């Protein structure tokens, strides 16, 4: 096991900055997730730790040792690639044995290799596949073998690059559960890259959110979910995507849309009358409490369902509230359908307030909360 520290790491490819002044400290034994869209710098960050790219600035430490200019061979890290990277001409058993036959792990005897492979394949449920070749495996089986080839070799740090991206939803959910168990069992420092917010929230002890090579926010899954640093982070977490509305403060309330409805100013936010803000309301946090008549205005939010789409046990509603379209994730209760008028409420603690968009076109603006600032970029650095 080992700590991992990146200090002001920078990596460019021509005129493109893939990683920009990134500073992160990962604890010994931590399952650390790097989350972001394509082009955020996730894989380049992972390769910087592994030594597979030469960084242009900053430093990388593993276990307190500066490995910035140390070859990958000497870093004692094990990396799983998105593409599986299995030897097609070798059996599953031979693929799993290959890391134990070379480099610093070459000291393993055949009996020790067999024992180690047996432990890993039993854990991953692939011990019946040892004599097969990659071409004879399903995508899910190839994924398990690729993970097994990483885990079979004791390493200071495991690096996993989008390891579940090629699996269908059911297999991804199953593998998430297995990875969480493996992380708890091995207690080895793991850095996991993904664009899937569900994987990040389910697996990470902490999550770092990247955008365009820069760190936006770092914190526990609960901190990231409950207190997103800006609208970019808020939009990155959750499907359906969070509702982002423009608002104006008026006497302790925030008037939204054309001013026909409002929400309270959260206690943790300090605002003055006339301030312009952006408000985030997660579809899952808006509770449909009743189906009402058009004349019933007893609730905070009141609108007509324009579209209802069933998603298993839940229904995704598009609700017109005073001319503004809100996405609401409701339970599949009887009577909530297109054309229905619904009453809704949202807890004050679930109202996210952000600074207004100043016209930069990026659409990601800073949270205005005065608490939980330890989860933001400023504190992370």
Short mmCIF file of C-alpha atoms in Angstrom, two decimals:
data_model
loop_
_atom_site.label_atom_id
_atom_site.label_comp_id
_atom_site.label_asym_id
_atom_site.label_seq_id
_atom_site.Cartn_x
_atom_site.Cartn_y
_atom_site.Cartn_z
CA UNK A 1 0.00 0.00 0.00
CA UNK A 2 1.08 3.58 -0.56
CA UNK A 3 0.00 7.19 -0.67
CA UNK A 4 -0.16 8.97 -4.04
CA UNK A 5 0.51 12.70 -4.36
CA UNK A 6 0.29 14.84 -7.47
CA UNK A 7 1.71 18.34 -7.05
CA UNK A 8 0.98 20.95 -9.75
CA UNK A 9 1.05 18.30 -12.47
CA UNK A 10 0.80 19.63 -16.01
CA UNK A 11 0.69 17.71 -19.29
CA UNK A 12 0.16 19.10 -22.78
CA UNK A 13 -0.20 17.49 -26.18
CA UNK A 14 0.79 20.14 -28.68
CA UNK A 15 -1.51 23.09 -28.06
CA UNK A 16 -3.94 21.04 -25.94
CA UNK A 17 -3.55 21.08 -22.15
CA UNK A 18 -4.72 17.68 -20.94
CA UNK A 19 -3.87 18.21 -17.24
CA UNK A 20 -3.49 21.71 -15.86
CA UNK A 21 -1.76 22.36 -12.51
CA UNK A 22 -3.38 19.35 -10.81
CA UNK A 23 -2.72 18.85 -7.10
CA UNK A 24 -4.24 15.83 -5.33
CA UNK A 25 -3.27 13.79 -2.27
CA UNK A 26 -4.58 10.21 -2.11
CA UNK A 27 -4.44 8.39 1.21
CA UNK A 28 -2.91 4.98 1.84
CA UNK A 29 -5.54 2.31 1.13
CA UNK A 30 -8.06 4.81 -0.28
CA UNK A 31 -10.40 3.99 -3.17
CA UNK A 32 -10.12 7.28 -5.03
CA UNK A 33 -12.32 8.03 -8.04
CA UNK A 34 -11.58 10.55 -10.78
CA UNK A 35 -14.82 11.63 -12.47
CA UNK A 36 -15.32 13.74 -15.58
CA UNK A 37 -16.46 13.75 -19.21
CA UNK A 38 -14.33 12.84 -22.21
CA UNK A 39 -11.43 15.24 -22.52
CA UNK A 40 -11.38 16.10 -18.82
CA UNK A 41 -7.86 14.69 -18.35
CA UNK A 42 -8.80 11.56 -16.41
CA UNK A 43 -6.75 9.00 -18.34
CA UNK A 44 -3.76 11.34 -18.66
CA UNK A 45 -3.82 11.76 -14.88
CA UNK A 46 -3.80 7.98 -14.46
CA UNK A 47 -0.95 7.58 -16.95
CA UNK A 48 0.98 10.30 -15.11
CA UNK A 49 0.79 8.19 -11.94
CA UNK A 50 1.82 5.07 -13.84
CA UNK A 51 4.68 6.83 -15.60
CA UNK A 52 3.27 6.10 -19.05
CA UNK A 53 3.50 9.78 -20.02
CA UNK A 54 6.23 12.31 -19.29
CA UNK A 55 4.64 15.22 -17.49
CA UNK A 56 5.63 18.77 -18.45
CA UNK A 57 5.52 20.17 -14.94
CA UNK A 58 4.94 19.28 -11.31
CA UNK A 59 5.76 16.05 -9.50
CA UNK A 60 4.38 12.61 -8.68
CA UNK A 61 5.06 10.87 -5.36
CA UNK A 62 4.15 7.27 -4.48
CA UNK A 63 4.64 6.17 -0.91
CA UNK A 64 6.41 9.44 -0.19
CA UNK A 65 9.03 8.80 -2.90
CA UNK A 66 9.40 11.17 -5.85
CA UNK A 67 8.83 9.00 -8.94
CA UNK A 68 8.37 11.85 -11.43
CA UNK A 69 11.28 10.67 -13.58
CA UNK A 70 11.16 6.99 -12.58
CA UNK A 71 10.33 4.45 -15.28
CA UNK A 72 6.93 2.65 -15.01
CA UNK A 73 8.78 -0.64 -14.42
CA UNK A 74 10.08 0.64 -11.09
CA UNK A 75 6.88 2.23 -9.73
CA UNK A 76 5.19 -1.01 -8.61
CA UNK A 77 1.78 0.01 -9.90
CA UNK A 78 -0.69 -2.20 -11.75
CA UNK A 79 -3.00 -0.71 -14.38
CA UNK A 80 -6.15 -2.00 -16.08
CA UNK A 81 -6.90 -0.43 -19.44
CA UNK A 82 -10.32 0.31 -20.92
CA UNK A 83 -9.51 -1.90 -23.93
CA UNK A 84 -8.85 -5.04 -21.74
CA UNK A 85 -5.34 -5.45 -23.27
CA UNK A 86 -5.40 -9.26 -23.10
CA UNK A 87 -2.99 -11.44 -25.06
CA UNK A 88 -5.22 -13.07 -27.71
CA UNK A 89 -2.88 -16.04 -28.24
CA UNK A 90 -2.75 -16.88 -24.53
CA UNK A 91 -5.32 -18.67 -22.41
CA UNK A 92 -6.97 -17.01 -19.43
CA UNK A 93 -4.57 -18.85 -17.15
CA UNK A 94 -1.56 -17.67 -19.16
CA UNK A 95 -2.87 -14.09 -19.25
CA UNK A 96 -3.23 -14.10 -15.49
CA UNK A 97 0.18 -15.65 -14.96
CA UNK A 98 2.05 -13.18 -17.18
CA UNK A 99 2.36 -10.40 -14.55
CA UNK A 100 3.80 -12.93 -12.10
CA UNK A 101 6.54 -14.04 -14.49
CA UNK A 102 8.22 -10.75 -15.25
CA UNK A 103 9.81 -7.75 -13.61
CA UNK A 104 9.79 -7.40 -9.87
CA UNK A 105 7.28 -10.27 -9.52
CA UNK A 106 9.47 -12.84 -11.26
CA UNK A 107 10.39 -14.34 -7.92
CA UNK A 108 7.09 -16.28 -7.76
CA UNK A 109 7.39 -20.05 -8.09
CA UNK A 110 4.93 -22.00 -10.22
CA UNK A 111 3.13 -23.23 -7.10
CA UNK A 112 2.85 -19.69 -5.77
CA UNK A 113 1.54 -18.43 -9.12
CA UNK A 114 -1.08 -21.18 -9.19
CA UNK A 115 -2.17 -20.33 -5.66
CA UNK A 116 -2.37 -16.60 -6.38
CA UNK A 117 -4.32 -17.13 -9.62
CA UNK A 118 -6.69 -19.45 -7.78
CA UNK A 119 -7.41 -16.81 -5.14
CA UNK A 120 -8.13 -14.06 -7.67
CA UNK A 121 -10.20 -16.17 -10.07
CA UNK A 122 -12.33 -17.49 -7.23
CA UNK A 123 -12.99 -13.96 -6.02
CA UNK A 124 -13.91 -12.81 -9.54
CA UNK A 125 -15.88 -15.95 -10.36
CA UNK A 126 -13.80 -16.87 -13.42
CA UNK A 127 -11.99 -20.00 -12.23
CA UNK A 128 -13.99 -22.07 -14.75
CA UNK A 129 -12.55 -20.02 -17.64
CA UNK A 130 -8.85 -20.73 -17.12
CA UNK A 131 -8.43 -22.84 -20.27
CA UNK A 132 -10.35 -20.53 -22.59
CA UNK A 133 -8.91 -17.86 -24.89
CA UNK A 134 -10.06 -14.21 -24.99
CA UNK A 135 -11.94 -14.77 -28.26
CA UNK A 136 -14.05 -17.39 -26.47
CA UNK A 137 -15.16 -14.99 -23.73
CA UNK A 138 -18.03 -12.54 -23.45
CA UNK A 139 -17.28 -8.87 -22.81
CA UNK A 140 -18.14 -9.33 -19.15
CA UNK A 141 -15.79 -12.31 -18.86
CA UNK A 142 -12.98 -10.43 -20.64
CA UNK A 143 -13.47 -7.56 -18.23
CA UNK A 144 -13.11 -9.87 -15.23
CA UNK A 145 -9.98 -11.42 -16.69
CA UNK A 146 -8.49 -7.96 -17.33
CA UNK A 147 -9.20 -6.99 -13.72
CA UNK A 148 -7.80 -10.29 -12.53
CA UNK A 149 -4.56 -9.69 -14.39
CA UNK A 150 -4.17 -6.44 -12.45
CA UNK A 151 -5.20 -7.80 -9.07
CA UNK A 152 -3.15 -11.00 -9.28
CA UNK A 153 0.06 -9.07 -8.72
CA UNK A 154 0.49 -7.36 -5.35
CA UNK A 155 1.17 -3.70 -6.07
CA UNK A 156 1.48 -0.45 -4.15
CA UNK A 157 -1.25 1.15 -6.26
CA UNK A 158 -3.96 -0.20 -8.56
CA UNK A 159 -4.93 2.07 -11.47
CA UNK A 160 -8.25 1.30 -13.19
CA UNK A 161 -9.17 3.17 -16.37
CA UNK A 162 -12.90 2.97 -17.21
CA UNK A 163 -12.84 -0.77 -16.45
CA UNK A 164 -16.62 -1.24 -16.82
CA UNK A 165 -17.32 0.98 -19.82
CA UNK A 166 -17.93 -1.86 -22.29
CA UNK A 167 -20.44 -3.72 -20.12
CA UNK A 168 -24.21 -3.49 -20.24
CA UNK A 169 -26.09 -1.86 -17.37
CA UNK A 170 -26.83 -5.09 -15.51
CA UNK A 171 -23.22 -6.30 -15.66
CA UNK A 172 -21.91 -2.86 -14.65
CA UNK A 173 -24.07 -2.92 -11.54
CA UNK A 174 -22.86 -6.42 -10.64
CA UNK A 175 -19.21 -5.51 -11.23
CA UNK A 176 -19.55 -2.32 -9.16
CA UNK A 177 -20.60 -4.45 -6.21
CA UNK A 178 -17.67 -6.81 -6.76
CA UNK A 179 -15.17 -3.96 -7.08
CA UNK A 180 -16.42 -2.43 -3.85
CA UNK A 181 -15.90 -5.76 -2.07
CA UNK A 182 -12.46 -6.20 -3.64
CA UNK A 183 -11.45 -2.72 -2.55
CA UNK A 184 -12.49 -3.42 1.02
CA UNK A 185 -10.70 -6.78 1.01
CA UNK A 186 -7.40 -5.68 -0.53
CA UNK A 187 -7.09 -2.36 1.34
CA UNK A 188 -4.72 -1.32 -1.46
CA UNK A 189 -4.65 2.24 -2.76
CA UNK A 190 -6.82 2.33 -5.86
CA UNK A 191 -7.30 5.15 -8.36
CA UNK A 192 -10.37 4.59 -10.50
CA UNK A 193 -11.26 6.64 -13.58
CA UNK A 194 -14.83 6.90 -14.85
CA UNK A 195 -17.33 9.17 -16.60
CA UNK A 196 -20.22 7.37 -14.85
CA UNK A 197 -21.48 9.25 -11.80
CA UNK A 198 -23.17 6.12 -10.40
CA UNK A 199 -19.85 4.28 -10.36
CA UNK A 200 -18.18 7.26 -8.71
CA UNK A 201 -20.80 7.60 -5.98
CA UNK A 202 -20.98 3.85 -5.35
CA UNK A 203 -17.25 3.10 -5.23
CA UNK A 204 -15.31 6.14 -4.12
CA UNK A 205 -14.08 6.90 -0.64
CA UNK A 206 -13.51 10.30 -2.22
CA UNK A 207 -14.19 11.72 -5.67
CA UNK A 208 -12.23 14.28 -7.68
CA UNK A 209 -14.22 15.98 -10.44
CA UNK A 210 -12.14 17.17 -13.40
CA UNK A 211 -13.05 19.61 -16.16
CA UNK A 212 -10.70 20.48 -19.02
CA UNK A 213 -7.72 19.10 -17.10
CA UNK A 214 -8.43 21.09 -13.93
CA UNK A 215 -9.73 20.02 -10.53
CA UNK A 216 -13.19 21.44 -9.88
CA UNK A 217 -14.14 19.73 -6.61
CA UNK A 218 -12.92 16.97 -4.33
CA UNK A 219 -14.75 15.32 -1.46
CA UNK A 220 -16.68 12.30 -0.25
CA UNK A 221 -19.59 11.06 -2.38
CA UNK A 222 -22.01 12.62 0.12
CA UNK A 223 -20.24 15.98 -0.01
CA UNK A 224 -20.08 16.02 -3.80
CA UNK A 225 -23.74 15.05 -4.12
CA UNK A 226 -25.15 17.30 -1.43
CA UNK A 227 -22.91 20.33 -2.01
CA UNK A 228 -21.77 20.56 -5.66
CA UNK A 229 -19.20 23.32 -6.06
CA UNK A 230 -20.75 24.64 -9.27
CA UNK A 231 -23.33 23.89 -11.94
CA UNK A 232 -20.84 21.74 -13.86
CA UNK A 233 -20.52 19.34 -10.93
CA UNK A 234 -24.27 19.48 -10.27
CA UNK A 235 -24.99 18.53 -13.88
CA UNK A 236 -22.38 15.75 -13.82
CA UNK A 237 -24.21 13.92 -11.04
CA UNK A 238 -27.58 12.38 -11.65
CA UNK A 239 -29.94 11.32 -14.36
CA UNK A 240 -32.25 13.00 -15.18
CA UNK A 241 -29.97 16.03 -15.11
CA UNK A 242 -30.50 18.69 -12.44
CA UNK A 243 -32.85 21.58 -13.24
CA UNK A 244 -30.89 24.86 -13.43
CA UNK A 245 -33.10 27.97 -13.26
CA UNK A 246 -32.36 31.69 -13.27
CA UNK A 247 -33.72 33.57 -10.26
CA UNK A 248 -33.92 36.91 -8.45
CA UNK A 249 -33.91 37.33 -4.65
CA UNK A 250 -36.95 39.05 -3.14
CA UNK A 251 -37.67 39.21 0.61
CA UNK A 252 -36.11 35.88 1.60
CA UNK A 253 -37.43 34.07 -1.46
CA UNK A 254 -35.93 33.40 -4.87
CA UNK A 255 -38.33 34.12 -7.69
CA UNK A 256 -37.77 31.70 -10.56
CA UNK A 257 -38.62 31.66 -14.23
CA UNK A 258 -40.84 34.62 -15.04
CA UNK A 259 -41.38 35.21 -11.32
CA UNK A 260 -44.59 33.19 -11.10
CA UNK A 261 -43.15 30.77 -8.52
CA UNK A 262 -40.41 30.83 -5.92
CA UNK A 263 -38.36 28.88 -3.40
CA UNK A 264 -36.90 29.99 -0.06
CA UNK A 265 -33.34 31.24 0.24
CA UNK A 266 -31.47 28.41 2.02
CA UNK A 267 -30.24 29.32 5.51
CA UNK A 268 -26.62 28.58 4.53
CA UNK A 269 -26.69 31.20 1.76
CA UNK A 270 -26.34 34.95 2.31
CA UNK A 271 -28.13 36.99 -0.36
CA UNK A 272 -29.53 40.49 -0.73
CA UNK A 273 -32.75 41.57 -2.32
CA UNK A 274 -32.31 41.98 -6.06
CA UNK A 275 -29.38 39.55 -6.31
CA UNK A 276 -29.45 37.41 -9.44
CA UNK A 277 -28.63 33.74 -8.93
CA UNK A 278 -29.02 30.33 -10.49
CA UNK A 279 -30.95 27.66 -8.61
CA UNK A 280 -30.45 23.90 -8.96
CA UNK A 281 -33.27 21.48 -8.17
CA UNK A 282 -32.57 17.78 -8.60
CA UNK A 283 -35.48 15.88 -10.19
CA UNK A 284 -35.24 13.24 -7.44
CA UNK A 285 -35.49 15.92 -4.71
CA UNK A 286 -38.76 17.38 -5.98
CA UNK A 287 -41.53 15.46 -4.25
CA UNK A 288 -44.91 15.09 -5.89
CA UNK A 289 -47.24 15.22 -2.88
CA UNK A 290 -50.65 15.24 -4.54
CA UNK A 291 -52.62 15.47 -7.75
CA UNK A 292 -54.74 18.61 -7.45
CA UNK A 293 -57.24 20.81 -9.22
CA UNK A 294 -56.11 23.79 -11.28
CA UNK A 295 -57.50 26.04 -8.57
CA UNK A 296 -55.42 24.49 -5.78
CA UNK A 297 -52.40 26.70 -5.03
CA UNK A 298 -51.61 25.51 -1.50
CA UNK A 299 -48.09 24.28 -2.29
CA UNK A 300 -44.81 25.86 -3.10
CA UNK A 301 -44.69 24.44 -6.64
CA UNK A 302 -47.76 23.80 -8.73
CA UNK A 303 -47.82 22.80 -12.38
CA UNK A 304 -49.26 20.74 -15.19
CA UNK A 305 -47.61 17.56 -16.47
CA UNK A 306 -46.66 17.98 -20.12
CA UNK A 307 -44.88 14.65 -20.54
CA UNK A 308 -44.70 11.45 -18.49
CA UNK A 309 -42.17 8.71 -19.25
CA UNK A 310 -42.08 5.54 -17.20
CA UNK A 311 -38.61 4.45 -16.04
CA UNK A 312 -39.23 1.18 -14.25
CA UNK A 313 -40.68 1.94 -10.81
CA UNK A 314 -40.40 5.71 -11.35
CA UNK A 315 -41.89 8.17 -13.81
CA UNK A 316 -39.94 11.06 -15.31
CA UNK A 317 -42.27 14.03 -15.55
CA UNK A 318 -41.88 17.25 -17.50
CA UNK A 319 -43.95 19.72 -15.52
CA UNK A 320 -44.88 23.23 -16.68
CA UNK A 321 -44.63 25.54 -13.66
CA UNK A 322 -45.58 29.08 -14.56
CA UNK A 323 -44.17 28.69 -18.07
CA UNK A 324 -40.96 27.03 -16.87
CA UNK A 325 -40.30 23.35 -17.61
CA UNK A 326 -39.17 21.29 -14.62
CA UNK A 327 -37.99 17.68 -14.80
CA UNK A 328 -39.32 15.69 -11.84
CA UNK A 329 -38.60 12.07 -10.94
CA UNK A 330 -41.74 10.74 -9.26
CA UNK A 331 -42.71 7.36 -7.96
CA UNK A 332 -45.00 5.43 -10.26
CA UNK A 333 -48.13 6.47 -8.39
CA UNK A 334 -51.50 6.11 -10.03
CA UNK A 335 -52.98 9.27 -11.52
CA UNK A 336 -49.77 11.13 -12.38
CA UNK A 337 -49.86 11.33 -16.14
CA UNK A 338 -49.85 13.77 -18.98
CA UNK A 339 -52.32 16.59 -18.44
CA UNK A 340 -52.49 16.13 -14.67
CA UNK A 341 -52.01 19.10 -12.38
CA UNK A 342 -49.61 18.27 -9.58
CA UNK A 343 -48.55 19.81 -6.29
CA UNK A 344 -44.85 19.52 -5.45
CA UNK A 345 -42.49 20.46 -2.70
CA UNK A 346 -38.73 20.51 -2.20
CA UNK A 347 -36.81 20.66 1.09
CA UNK A 348 -34.75 23.78 1.75
CA UNK A 349 -31.64 21.64 2.19
CA UNK A 350 -32.11 20.33 -1.37
CA UNK A 351 -32.10 23.78 -2.96
CA UNK A 352 -28.70 24.51 -4.56
CA UNK A 353 -27.85 28.17 -5.18
CA UNK A 354 -25.11 29.23 -7.59
CA UNK A 355 -23.67 32.50 -8.80
CA UNK A 356 -25.21 33.81 -12.04
CA UNK A 357 -23.74 32.84 -15.40
CA UNK A 358 -21.65 35.85 -16.43
CA UNK A 359 -21.92 35.08 -20.10
CA UNK A 360 -18.80 32.94 -20.46
CA UNK A 361 -20.91 30.35 -22.25
CA UNK A 362 -19.52 27.56 -20.08
CA UNK A 363 -22.64 27.16 -17.99
CA UNK A 364 -20.78 26.23 -14.82
CA UNK A 365 -21.06 28.76 -12.00
CA UNK A 366 -19.87 28.65 -8.41
CA UNK A 367 -21.94 27.54 -5.44
CA UNK A 368 -22.92 30.36 -3.08
CA UNK A 369 -23.23 28.23 0.04
CA UNK A 370 -21.23 29.46 3.03
CA UNK A 371 -20.86 26.01 4.63
CA UNK A 372 -19.06 22.82 3.48
CA UNK A 373 -16.38 24.88 1.74
CA UNK A 374 -13.87 22.13 2.51
CA UNK A 375 -15.19 20.23 -0.49
CA UNK A 376 -14.35 22.94 -2.98
CA UNK A 377 -11.29 23.50 -5.10
CA UNK A 378 -9.92 26.24 -2.87
CA UNK A 379 -9.64 23.94 0.14
CA UNK A 380 -8.37 21.04 -1.95
CA UNK A 381 -5.35 23.09 -2.91
#
